[in-house]
């Protein structure tokens, strides 16, 4: 699914160079749930941005579903982000002046999907996250947990192959975090690959694998479970 | 996608209503200033008779004394020969059989003595002209027509009157065959004009050209028979003076407009030769000491030579457009600030799959909509500004006029026609694009990851 070899990423200013990723190599299997941990500044988010084609990298190779993405044009990267990747952020990142329905609609719109098909997918995704009755609400009218569920609906409505979640429970209390985690696990059980950055060791242990990053390098890898073949082959589902 | 972008744009405008309003008002003020200046310019710069552009020609000859230009006269104007002719030269032009039509004429003023006792005697501007005037300038008639060429030499007492004069004296009915007293003489009405307002009054631009045509037209021989003195005379030789009526015909003084209608460019060339040869002949007789400078010019060139549009009007347009540019530059800064404040949302949209073009198009749609709203507001301001101009400048003193054509003429300077409305729309869209292209491009170039963590 994801195959990174010797990826390096350096942030440069006039006076300082910061090596965010150094010879970073990681292989993620289809349907796998991988937790990324590490201290602040260790390179977790940079890894997620590179994996999500939000940032280019300076060295190494990256294959996503067998496709070398290092030489893609900006438009091709946008298309892959739109069709194959779903994003979930710590701060939910919903568009404040769009209602929940329109927020979920945003990525489908950029796919130029017909309105009827979009409607079907949006309602299904919102039903799945339990927000069918809130689709006309603005994000500000929802609780943090509901907002994150709306963000998850947005991430899954396009049936992505992989979901990249950057501390999805970071802004939520324990109960809400548990609900979100269960939702992510259920999506993963449907075959969608998930890479989740977290500071929470308990949540990390619920993944198949925990990858611990220190100074832009993989420091440790812990295995907690295996990917079920059936679910791995099933692909994503909204 | 356009509908989607439009919806997003309207939402974005509502998100920062004060900032949006500020930008819209800035655009509106710039567009209003430009539209007011361009409307006045357009009213002055229009062609009064475009369908005869290659047929009608004003005739000029350089009959002036030698020597430097008088102090204070713009050199540009001094290159041109005088815009009127003396009697001898005008009649020489008139005698040529090369033109299809030929007119020699001047403007005077005469007292009208109405038959109805309730109307006091009043002065009207009168054009003393040869017969071809009406056909040459496509003058529309309500009743009757002009006079035959023979009437020009016999001082036949016939007159063509304007619609205004016919309305005033005869209540607008068909007055053909009736008589009016003009300058103490009886004239039989043989024609009544329909509404006619060449804008500018190109055939005689003395006094700037933005005035109504005359109210009475009489055959040319009435210059002598009626001793109808011209309103404007200019003597071009230091020794020339108009001391009595007869000296109009003998002195080197200019008071006649001369126009010809030529069939084609070959006729123009032949007629130019004819005039040049006439001037050469006059030089041999000791007249016209300057080098050959006879210009037979079409209406556009004639208007340009007479600076009808006016340097002030041109300068007003330049200043107004410069002001619009300043407004656009100010708006660029405001739009950039607005877009950058919403950069996290643009970054999010990029993460969700929007291409750079999607982002640029979405933001450009917003500024174009802003430009259109600003344009609409600018149009309202323009109408207000033009009404104010009309009240303060163009219609001043018209309260006492009983000629509705004067008000129409005054309104024509501040009338925004369809082409100007179209220009306002184009200007609005263009303003939006110019103001928004750089901010939209900047926002489209931002790396999508830059703001996601902070959104």
XYZ file of C-alpha atoms in Angstrom:
693
model
C 0.000 0.000 0.000
C 2.642 2.503 1.135
C 6.306 1.885 0.522
C 8.828 4.541 1.546
C 12.559 4.009 1.143
C 15.194 6.357 2.536
C 12.870 9.353 2.493
C 14.502 12.571 3.629
C 12.876 15.908 4.210
C 14.748 19.049 5.162
C 13.189 22.390 6.087
C 15.534 25.248 5.275
C 15.541 28.844 6.369
C 18.296 31.424 5.853
C 20.021 30.420 9.059
C 19.039 26.887 9.904
C 18.361 23.487 8.337
C 15.962 21.135 10.081
C 16.070 17.482 9.104
C 12.471 16.410 9.671
C 12.876 12.950 8.110
C 16.187 11.098 7.745
C 16.509 7.932 5.686
C 12.949 7.123 6.626
C 11.791 3.735 5.331
C 8.422 2.198 6.005
C 6.196 -0.346 4.324
C 2.495 -0.406 5.146
C 0.330 -3.290 3.973
C -3.203 -2.810 2.598
C -5.754 -2.855 5.396
C -3.143 -2.249 8.065
C -3.753 0.105 11.018
C -0.469 1.777 11.907
C -0.033 4.119 14.857
C 2.772 6.674 14.548
C 4.137 7.907 17.850
C 6.939 10.163 18.920
C 7.703 13.305 20.832
C 6.798 16.729 19.507
C 9.093 17.678 16.652
C 10.105 14.077 15.983
C 8.745 14.205 12.405
C 5.372 12.464 12.803
C 3.328 15.154 11.079
C 5.961 15.632 8.382
C 5.793 11.917 7.672
C 2.004 12.128 7.448
C 2.193 15.163 5.127
C 4.667 13.384 2.861
C 2.535 10.241 2.904
C -0.532 12.331 2.066
C 1.253 14.118 -0.804
C 0.776 17.413 0.981
C 4.507 17.994 1.015
C 7.276 16.983 -1.336
C 10.328 15.181 -0.043
C 13.989 15.784 -0.816
C 15.351 12.273 -1.233
C 14.344 8.614 -1.364
C 11.440 6.901 -3.079
C 7.764 6.668 -2.270
C 5.345 4.255 -3.924
C 1.639 4.499 -3.176
C -0.256 1.437 -4.344
C 2.719 0.631 -6.547
C 2.832 4.082 -8.172
C 5.980 6.189 -7.848
C 4.633 9.498 -6.623
C 7.908 11.415 -6.503
C 7.652 12.786 -10.018
C 3.954 13.525 -10.211
C 2.677 16.928 -11.246
C 0.771 19.041 -8.766
C -2.509 18.207 -10.500
C -1.804 14.461 -10.350
C -0.948 14.747 -6.667
C -4.245 16.564 -6.110
C -6.133 13.823 -7.930
C -4.485 11.091 -5.865
C -5.202 12.971 -2.637
C -8.792 13.314 -3.715
C -9.358 9.719 -4.821
C -7.087 7.588 -2.676
C -6.438 9.443 0.568
C -8.704 10.633 3.357
C -7.483 13.121 5.957
C -8.507 13.507 9.578
C -6.965 16.323 11.608
C -6.591 17.029 15.287
C -8.461 20.329 14.909
C -11.179 18.701 12.738
C -10.552 21.261 9.981
C -14.152 21.660 8.957
C -14.988 24.711 6.874
C -16.809 26.947 9.370
C -19.361 28.558 7.071
C -20.415 25.338 5.333
C -22.907 23.014 6.952
C -21.936 19.426 7.662
C -23.463 18.151 4.427
C -21.485 20.647 2.340
C -18.311 19.932 4.300
C -18.594 16.253 3.469
C -19.432 17.186 -0.105
C -16.215 19.192 -0.636
C -13.861 16.381 -1.760
C -16.550 14.783 -3.919
C -17.092 18.097 -5.663
C -13.444 18.278 -6.646
C -13.847 14.794 -8.120
C -16.544 16.244 -10.430
C -18.894 13.502 -9.258
C -22.548 13.732 -10.383
C -24.866 15.296 -7.801
C -26.982 12.174 -7.282
C -23.947 9.997 -6.620
C -22.552 12.611 -4.263
C -25.786 12.793 -2.333
C -25.866 9.011 -1.954
C -22.321 8.912 -0.628
C -22.730 11.878 1.711
C -25.878 10.527 3.344
C -24.304 7.087 3.695
C -21.150 8.519 5.272
C -23.079 10.735 7.675
C -25.311 7.829 8.624
C -22.279 5.729 9.302
C -20.829 8.275 11.726
C -24.231 8.903 13.314
C -24.758 12.456 12.067
C -27.696 12.008 9.691
C -29.806 14.308 11.807
C -27.118 17.009 11.929
C -26.319 17.402 8.255
C -27.722 20.953 8.024
C -25.892 22.118 11.140
C -22.859 24.346 10.990
C -19.682 22.967 12.599
C -19.951 25.531 15.385
C -23.289 24.035 16.374
C -21.738 20.624 17.038
C -19.661 19.247 19.883
C -15.984 18.408 19.348
C -16.751 14.715 19.028
C -19.493 15.372 16.498
C -17.200 17.633 14.514
C -14.549 14.940 14.398
C -17.153 12.418 13.283
C -18.167 14.832 10.530
C -14.500 15.055 9.525
C -14.359 11.259 9.439
C -17.458 11.183 7.256
C -15.693 13.612 4.910
C -12.613 11.396 4.902
C -14.487 8.183 4.094
C -17.160 9.419 1.693
C -14.788 9.232 -1.259
C -13.911 5.573 -0.456
C -10.192 6.254 -0.045
C -7.626 3.474 0.038
C -5.858 5.039 3.005
C -6.824 7.391 5.814
C -4.192 9.613 7.389
C -5.232 10.761 10.841
C -3.138 13.354 12.644
C -3.922 13.039 16.371
C -7.641 12.610 15.709
C -8.451 12.431 19.403
C -6.036 15.117 20.522
C -8.768 17.645 21.180
C -11.324 15.257 22.653
C -12.104 13.914 26.108
C -11.760 10.238 26.964
C -15.308 9.232 26.107
C -15.265 11.022 22.778
C -11.794 9.670 22.031
C -13.088 6.152 22.613
C -15.985 6.692 20.207
C -13.672 8.059 17.522
C -11.235 5.213 18.007
C -14.007 2.655 17.670
C -15.160 4.367 14.503
C -11.654 4.288 13.034
C -11.267 0.631 13.932
C -14.560 -0.151 12.306
C -13.475 1.671 9.134
C -10.206 -0.217 9.196
C -12.097 -3.468 9.619
C -13.773 -2.622 6.312
C -10.350 -2.787 4.669
C -9.240 0.849 4.649
C -5.602 1.345 5.573
C -5.144 3.778 8.453
C -2.055 5.681 9.541
C -2.717 7.499 12.790
C -0.385 9.875 14.572
C -1.012 9.837 18.321
C 0.609 10.720 21.604
C -1.614 8.294 23.470
C 0.163 4.940 24.045
C -3.109 3.165 24.859
C -4.654 4.172 21.556
C -1.423 3.266 19.767
C -1.648 -0.256 21.165
C -5.030 -0.727 19.520
C -3.371 -0.490 16.083
C -1.805 -3.474 14.342
C 1.547 -1.828 14.587
C 3.125 1.090 16.390
C 5.961 2.953 14.699
C 7.903 5.178 17.058
C 9.813 8.043 15.476
C 12.746 9.859 17.021
C 14.524 12.729 15.224
C 13.024 11.871 11.862
C 13.996 8.207 11.998
C 12.081 5.072 12.950
C 13.281 4.147 16.394
C 11.094 1.205 17.301
C 8.310 -0.857 15.786
C 5.860 -2.806 17.949
C 3.430 -5.336 16.513
C 0.105 -5.780 18.305
C -1.950 -7.682 15.784
C -2.199 -8.798 12.198
C -4.255 -7.633 9.294
C -7.201 -9.893 8.548
C -6.833 -11.121 4.961
C -10.511 -10.786 4.225
C -10.700 -7.215 5.328
C -7.440 -6.322 3.598
C -8.827 -7.478 0.298
C -12.192 -5.868 0.779
C -11.050 -2.320 0.048
C -12.503 0.801 1.502
C -16.123 1.306 2.093
C -18.097 4.262 3.190
C -18.324 24.274 -11.001
C -19.063 27.942 -11.671
C -22.239 27.693 -9.603
C -20.287 26.017 -6.823
C -17.597 28.715 -6.958
C -20.263 31.415 -6.956
C -21.898 29.937 -3.844
C -18.529 29.762 -2.106
C -17.730 33.330 -3.172
C -20.973 34.694 -1.755
C -20.358 32.825 1.503
C -16.845 34.230 1.656
C -18.135 37.760 1.074
C -20.595 37.318 3.932
C -17.846 35.985 6.200
C -16.140 39.424 6.359
C -18.990 41.825 5.568
C -17.154 45.003 6.596
C -14.013 44.159 4.640
C -16.078 43.025 1.658
C -18.093 46.228 1.762
C -14.920 48.313 1.946
C -13.531 46.601 -1.138
C -16.818 46.897 -3.015
C -17.112 50.600 -2.184
C -13.491 51.177 -3.261
C -14.201 49.536 -6.620
C -17.539 51.365 -6.907
C -16.005 54.804 -6.361
C -13.275 54.084 -8.932
C -15.771 52.847 -11.495
C -18.158 55.740 -10.849
C -15.401 58.312 -11.405
C -14.350 56.574 -14.621
C -17.886 56.184 -15.925
C -18.758 59.831 -15.284
C -15.620 61.026 -17.077
C -16.083 58.539 -19.933
C -19.768 59.416 -20.377
C -18.959 63.109 -20.758
C -16.038 62.210 -23.042
C -18.209 59.889 -25.107
C -20.847 62.611 -25.523
C -18.217 64.975 -26.895
C -16.266 62.427 -28.910
C -19.142 60.921 -30.872
C -19.308 61.134 -34.662
C -22.336 63.166 -35.724
C -22.647 61.723 -39.233
C -20.560 58.533 -39.517
C -22.298 57.254 -42.636
C -20.810 60.163 -44.607
C -17.307 59.966 -43.176
C -15.718 59.404 -46.599
C -18.042 61.785 -48.441
C -18.224 65.044 -46.493
C -15.279 67.411 -46.383
C -14.643 70.787 -44.836
C -12.628 73.111 -47.052
C -9.869 75.294 -45.634
C -7.191 77.481 -47.224
C -4.271 79.197 -45.583
C -5.001 82.823 -46.354
C -3.064 84.264 -43.417
C -0.229 86.781 -43.429
C 3.336 85.559 -43.013
C 4.986 85.791 -39.631
C 5.196 84.023 -36.293
C 2.070 82.895 -34.472
C 0.528 85.463 -32.182
C 1.579 85.071 -28.552
C -0.597 82.705 -26.526
C -1.957 80.741 -29.487
C -1.213 76.988 -29.229
C 1.256 75.981 -31.955
C -0.816 72.900 -32.767
C -3.653 75.171 -33.850
C -1.331 77.439 -35.777
C -0.363 74.598 -38.115
C -3.903 74.498 -39.369
C -5.271 76.941 -41.862
C -8.144 79.122 -40.619
C -11.416 77.223 -40.322
C -13.443 79.748 -42.311
C -13.028 81.358 -45.719
C -13.398 84.839 -47.100
C -16.151 85.572 -49.582
C -13.985 85.512 -52.716
C -12.344 82.178 -51.862
C -15.553 80.534 -50.682
C -17.277 81.420 -53.920
C -14.326 80.048 -55.905
C -14.786 76.738 -54.113
C -18.520 76.881 -54.700
C -18.035 77.356 -58.428
C -16.167 74.083 -58.829
C -18.205 71.357 -60.494
C -16.098 68.545 -58.966
C -18.142 68.136 -55.754
C -21.452 66.344 -55.944
C -22.776 68.959 -53.524
C -21.287 72.185 -52.219
C -22.300 74.500 -49.406
C -21.201 78.027 -48.496
C -22.829 79.408 -45.402
C -22.615 81.420 -42.205
C -24.572 82.027 -39.036
C -26.393 85.194 -38.147
C -29.141 86.270 -35.787
C -32.431 87.883 -36.806
C -35.468 89.223 -35.030
C -38.703 87.304 -35.508
C -41.933 89.302 -35.338
C -44.694 86.840 -34.454
C -48.205 87.303 -35.809
C -49.724 86.292 -32.497
C -49.890 89.205 -30.143
C -49.239 87.098 -27.094
C -45.706 86.291 -28.276
C -43.108 88.990 -27.978
C -40.567 89.516 -30.787
C -37.497 87.384 -30.247
C -34.117 86.710 -31.819
C -33.412 83.414 -33.526
C -30.154 82.103 -34.916
C -30.359 81.991 -38.691
C -28.217 80.100 -41.175
C -27.712 81.782 -44.495
C -26.728 78.963 -46.787
C -26.690 77.567 -50.258
C -29.344 75.030 -51.247
C -27.345 71.814 -50.853
C -27.180 72.207 -47.061
C -30.183 70.000 -46.361
C -29.294 67.146 -48.686
C -25.614 67.251 -47.847
C -26.089 66.979 -44.090
C -29.106 64.640 -44.287
C -31.334 67.112 -42.479
C -34.740 65.535 -41.744
C -37.891 67.394 -42.747
C -41.245 67.198 -41.013
C -43.030 69.190 -43.736
C -41.878 70.387 -47.167
C -38.213 70.682 -48.104
C -35.395 73.047 -49.037
C -35.124 75.474 -51.943
C -33.727 74.921 -55.433
C -30.175 76.075 -56.269
C -31.589 78.931 -58.347
C -33.015 80.537 -55.207
C -29.467 81.114 -53.912
C -28.772 83.745 -56.548
C -32.126 85.492 -56.620
C -32.701 86.062 -52.914
C -36.054 84.377 -53.036
C -37.911 85.128 -49.800
C -38.281 81.534 -48.650
C -37.332 80.031 -45.328
C -36.967 76.642 -43.693
C -37.735 76.732 -39.997
C -36.901 74.426 -37.110
C -39.405 72.228 -35.298
C -39.055 74.501 -32.260
C -39.919 77.628 -34.225
C -42.853 75.894 -35.909
C -44.113 74.689 -32.512
C -43.718 78.141 -31.005
C -45.248 80.155 -33.840
C -47.797 77.752 -35.238
C -48.450 75.243 -32.494
C -46.724 72.474 -34.433
C -49.200 72.306 -37.335
C -48.177 72.170 -40.974
C -47.148 75.775 -41.628
C -46.027 75.397 -45.235
C -47.018 78.426 -47.279
C -47.432 80.681 -44.269
C -45.170 83.645 -43.737
C -42.945 84.841 -40.952
C -41.276 88.202 -40.468
C -37.544 87.752 -40.150
C -35.261 90.773 -39.840
C -38.122 92.985 -40.962
C -38.833 91.019 -44.156
C -41.543 88.535 -45.009
C -40.404 84.997 -45.759
C -42.600 82.176 -47.023
C -42.163 78.897 -45.185
C -41.264 76.108 -47.591
C -39.927 73.580 -45.093
C -40.199 72.619 -41.455
C -37.447 70.499 -39.947
C -38.025 67.465 -37.820
C -36.074 67.118 -34.573
C -32.432 67.431 -35.655
C -29.480 67.755 -33.354
C -26.083 66.868 -34.832
C -23.848 66.340 -31.841
C -21.531 68.201 -32.080
C -22.879 70.753 -34.552
C -19.965 69.845 -36.796
C -20.800 72.033 -39.811
C -20.101 75.163 -37.750
C -17.919 74.689 -34.696
C -17.625 78.329 -33.796
C -18.361 78.625 -30.079
C -17.302 75.021 -29.400
C -19.851 73.230 -31.525
C -22.095 72.000 -28.757
C -25.105 74.092 -29.569
C -28.384 73.557 -31.386
C -28.729 74.046 -35.128
C -30.269 77.299 -36.245
C -34.006 77.920 -36.148
C -34.260 79.481 -39.620
C -32.450 78.804 -42.903
C -32.558 81.266 -45.803
C -30.979 81.247 -49.285
C -27.417 82.506 -49.531
C -28.137 85.602 -51.601
C -29.856 87.057 -48.530
C -26.417 87.941 -47.265
C -26.546 90.936 -49.621
C -30.273 91.374 -50.050
C -30.914 91.339 -46.335
C -27.568 92.699 -45.199
C -27.485 89.905 -42.708
C -24.256 90.454 -40.834
C -22.377 87.296 -39.735
C -22.027 86.577 -36.030
C -18.327 85.838 -36.322
C -15.699 87.513 -38.502
C -11.940 87.215 -38.338
C -9.579 89.256 -40.474
C -6.339 87.523 -41.412
C -4.247 90.361 -42.797
C -2.930 93.138 -40.667
C -4.344 95.758 -42.989
C -7.821 94.231 -43.246
C -10.760 95.820 -41.469
C -14.521 95.434 -41.759
C -15.606 99.033 -41.769
C -18.994 98.564 -43.446
C -21.165 95.813 -44.871
C -19.556 95.912 -48.321
C -16.073 95.358 -46.872
C -17.207 91.814 -45.992
C -16.872 91.053 -49.687
C -13.676 92.917 -50.416
C -11.427 92.609 -47.347
C -9.319 89.599 -46.351
C -11.768 88.652 -43.637
C -13.080 85.172 -42.949
C -16.676 84.410 -42.061
C -17.915 81.591 -44.308
C -17.953 77.864 -43.748
C -17.361 75.813 -46.857
C -18.272 72.118 -47.159
C -18.286 69.794 -50.129
C -19.643 66.326 -50.759
C -17.296 64.297 -52.941
C -18.132 61.041 -54.678
C -14.889 59.186 -54.007
C -11.163 59.531 -53.320
C -10.462 60.378 -56.974
C -12.864 63.283 -56.732
C -11.141 64.330 -53.498
C -7.762 64.337 -55.258
C -9.128 66.342 -58.164
C -10.787 68.800 -55.835
C -7.584 69.189 -53.795
C -5.763 70.006 -57.049
C -8.476 72.471 -57.921
C -8.126 74.305 -54.604
C -4.317 74.203 -54.698
C -4.292 75.599 -58.227
C -6.692 78.324 -57.191
C -4.381 79.288 -54.313
C -1.316 79.237 -56.622
C -3.175 81.560 -58.921
C -4.012 83.846 -56.007
C -0.351 83.872 -54.935
C 0.569 85.212 -58.342
C -1.895 87.987 -57.683
C -0.104 88.841 -54.435
C -2.477 87.101 -52.024
C -1.922 84.139 -49.660
C 1.821 84.580 -48.911
C 2.170 81.377 -46.875
C 3.221 77.993 -48.321
C 0.400 75.824 -49.698
C -1.631 74.566 -46.747
C -5.087 73.814 -48.040
C -6.803 71.062 -46.145
C -9.914 69.315 -47.385
C -10.726 67.151 -44.417
C -13.387 64.647 -43.436
C -15.594 65.133 -40.399
C -13.380 63.169 -37.979
C -10.286 65.168 -38.898
C -12.314 68.354 -38.813
C -13.495 67.615 -35.253
C -9.949 66.771 -34.231
C -8.521 69.942 -35.796
C -11.110 71.958 -33.890
C -10.277 70.070 -30.673
C -13.974 69.445 -30.118
C -13.423 66.850 -27.403
C -11.197 69.300 -25.557
C -7.970 68.713 -23.685
C -9.797 69.178 -20.367
C -12.193 66.339 -21.134
C -9.327 64.071 -22.155
C -7.454 64.958 -18.989
C -10.531 64.188 -16.893
C -10.696 60.689 -18.383
C -6.985 60.133 -17.746
C -7.311 61.312 -14.138
C -10.434 59.182 -13.592
C -8.776 56.069 -14.993
C -5.676 56.761 -12.884
C -7.974 57.040 -9.873
C -9.532 53.691 -10.783
C -6.038 52.180 -10.968
C -5.313 53.528 -7.472
C -8.596 51.996 -6.268
C -7.623 48.675 -7.860
C -4.199 48.773 -6.186
C -5.816 49.477 -2.821
C -8.238 46.643 -3.403
C -5.366 44.294 -4.254
C -3.963 44.864 -0.756
C -7.330 44.347 0.898
C -8.071 41.219 -1.124
C -4.625 39.794 -0.406
C -5.168 40.328 3.328
C -8.602 38.725 3.119
C -7.412 35.731 1.123
C -4.381 35.147 3.326
C -6.566 35.236 6.418
C -8.550 32.390 4.843
C -5.442 30.534 3.645
C -6.010 27.585 6.025
C -9.308 26.851 4.309
C -7.609 27.016 0.917
C -4.955 24.628 2.292
C -7.678 22.316 3.513
C -9.368 22.348 0.126
C -6.038 21.471 -1.480
C -5.707 18.569 0.941
C -9.173 17.407 -0.053
C -8.179 17.305 -3.705
C -8.609 20.801 -5.121
C -6.031 21.656 -7.756
C -4.236 24.994 -7.830
C -6.491 26.000 -10.698
C -9.567 25.127 -8.599
C -8.332 27.420 -5.839
C -7.343 30.254 -8.187
C -10.673 30.004 -10.053
C -12.677 29.955 -6.821
C -10.923 33.076 -5.527
C -11.099 34.845 -8.885
C -14.827 34.153 -8.980
C -15.092 35.892 -5.644
C -13.298 39.033 -6.842
C -15.192 39.121 -10.117
C -18.456 38.968 -8.164
C -17.111 41.701 -5.945
C -16.199 43.688 -9.076
C -19.717 43.215 -10.472
C -21.354 44.302 -7.217
C -18.901 47.224 -7.080
C -19.727 47.964 -10.721
C -23.476 47.963 -10.011
C -22.950 50.282 -7.059
C -20.569 52.360 -9.182
C -23.265 52.686 -11.851
C -25.727 53.966 -9.262
C -23.109 56.461 -8.082
C -22.420 57.380 -11.734
C -26.092 58.123 -12.376
C -26.136 60.285 -9.252
C -22.914 62.041 -10.255
C -24.142 62.662 -13.791
C -27.428 64.078 -12.503
C -25.439 66.381 -10.267
C -23.229 67.441 -13.189
C -26.335 68.027 -15.264
C -27.913 70.177 -12.571
C -24.764 72.140 -11.713
C -23.185 72.632 -15.129
C -24.997 71.481 -18.235
C -28.545 72.610 -17.511
C -27.613 75.871 -15.837
C -29.615 78.743 -17.232
C -32.073 76.512 -19.062
C -34.922 77.313 -16.692
C -35.853 80.291 -18.859
C -35.573 78.472 -22.204
C -38.814 77.431 -23.891
C -36.955 75.205 -26.354
C -37.123 71.582 -25.151
C -34.276 70.728 -27.539
C -31.933 72.736 -25.290
C -32.723 70.440 -22.398
C -32.257 67.391 -24.635
C -28.900 68.791 -25.708
C -27.903 69.378 -22.086
C -29.002 65.859 -21.160
C -26.962 64.361 -23.977
C -23.757 65.297 -22.135
C -24.716 63.213 -19.124
C -26.703 60.483 -20.819
C -25.330 57.002 -20.282
C -26.309 54.925 -23.294
C -26.261 51.139 -23.741
C -22.654 51.074 -24.910
C -21.595 52.924 -21.754
C -23.569 50.482 -19.608
C -21.814 47.633 -21.388
C -18.494 49.368 -20.783
C -19.351 49.598 -17.069
C -19.941 45.838 -16.918
C -16.686 45.108 -18.768
C -14.837 47.565 -16.538
C -16.292 45.913 -13.420
C -15.231 42.425 -14.476
C -11.836 43.721 -15.573
C -11.388 45.594 -12.295
C -12.272 42.439 -10.363
C -9.832 40.333 -12.361
C -7.027 42.909 -12.154
C -7.534 43.370 -8.433
C -7.825 39.658 -7.757
C -5.432 37.927 -10.120
C -2.356 38.381 -7.938
C -3.996 37.500 -4.591
C -5.709 34.486 -6.215
C -2.415 33.363 -7.733
C -0.660 33.775 -4.376
C -3.256 31.732 -2.542
C -3.123 29.062 -5.246
C 0.657 28.759 -4.852
C 0.587 28.104 -1.104
C 1.717 24.639 -0.100
C -1.373 22.777 1.147
C 0.310 21.567 4.334
C 1.367 25.038 5.486
C -1.771 25.942 7.389
C -3.418 22.602 8.119
C -2.027 22.254 11.598
C -3.129 25.754 12.535
C -6.550 25.735 10.899
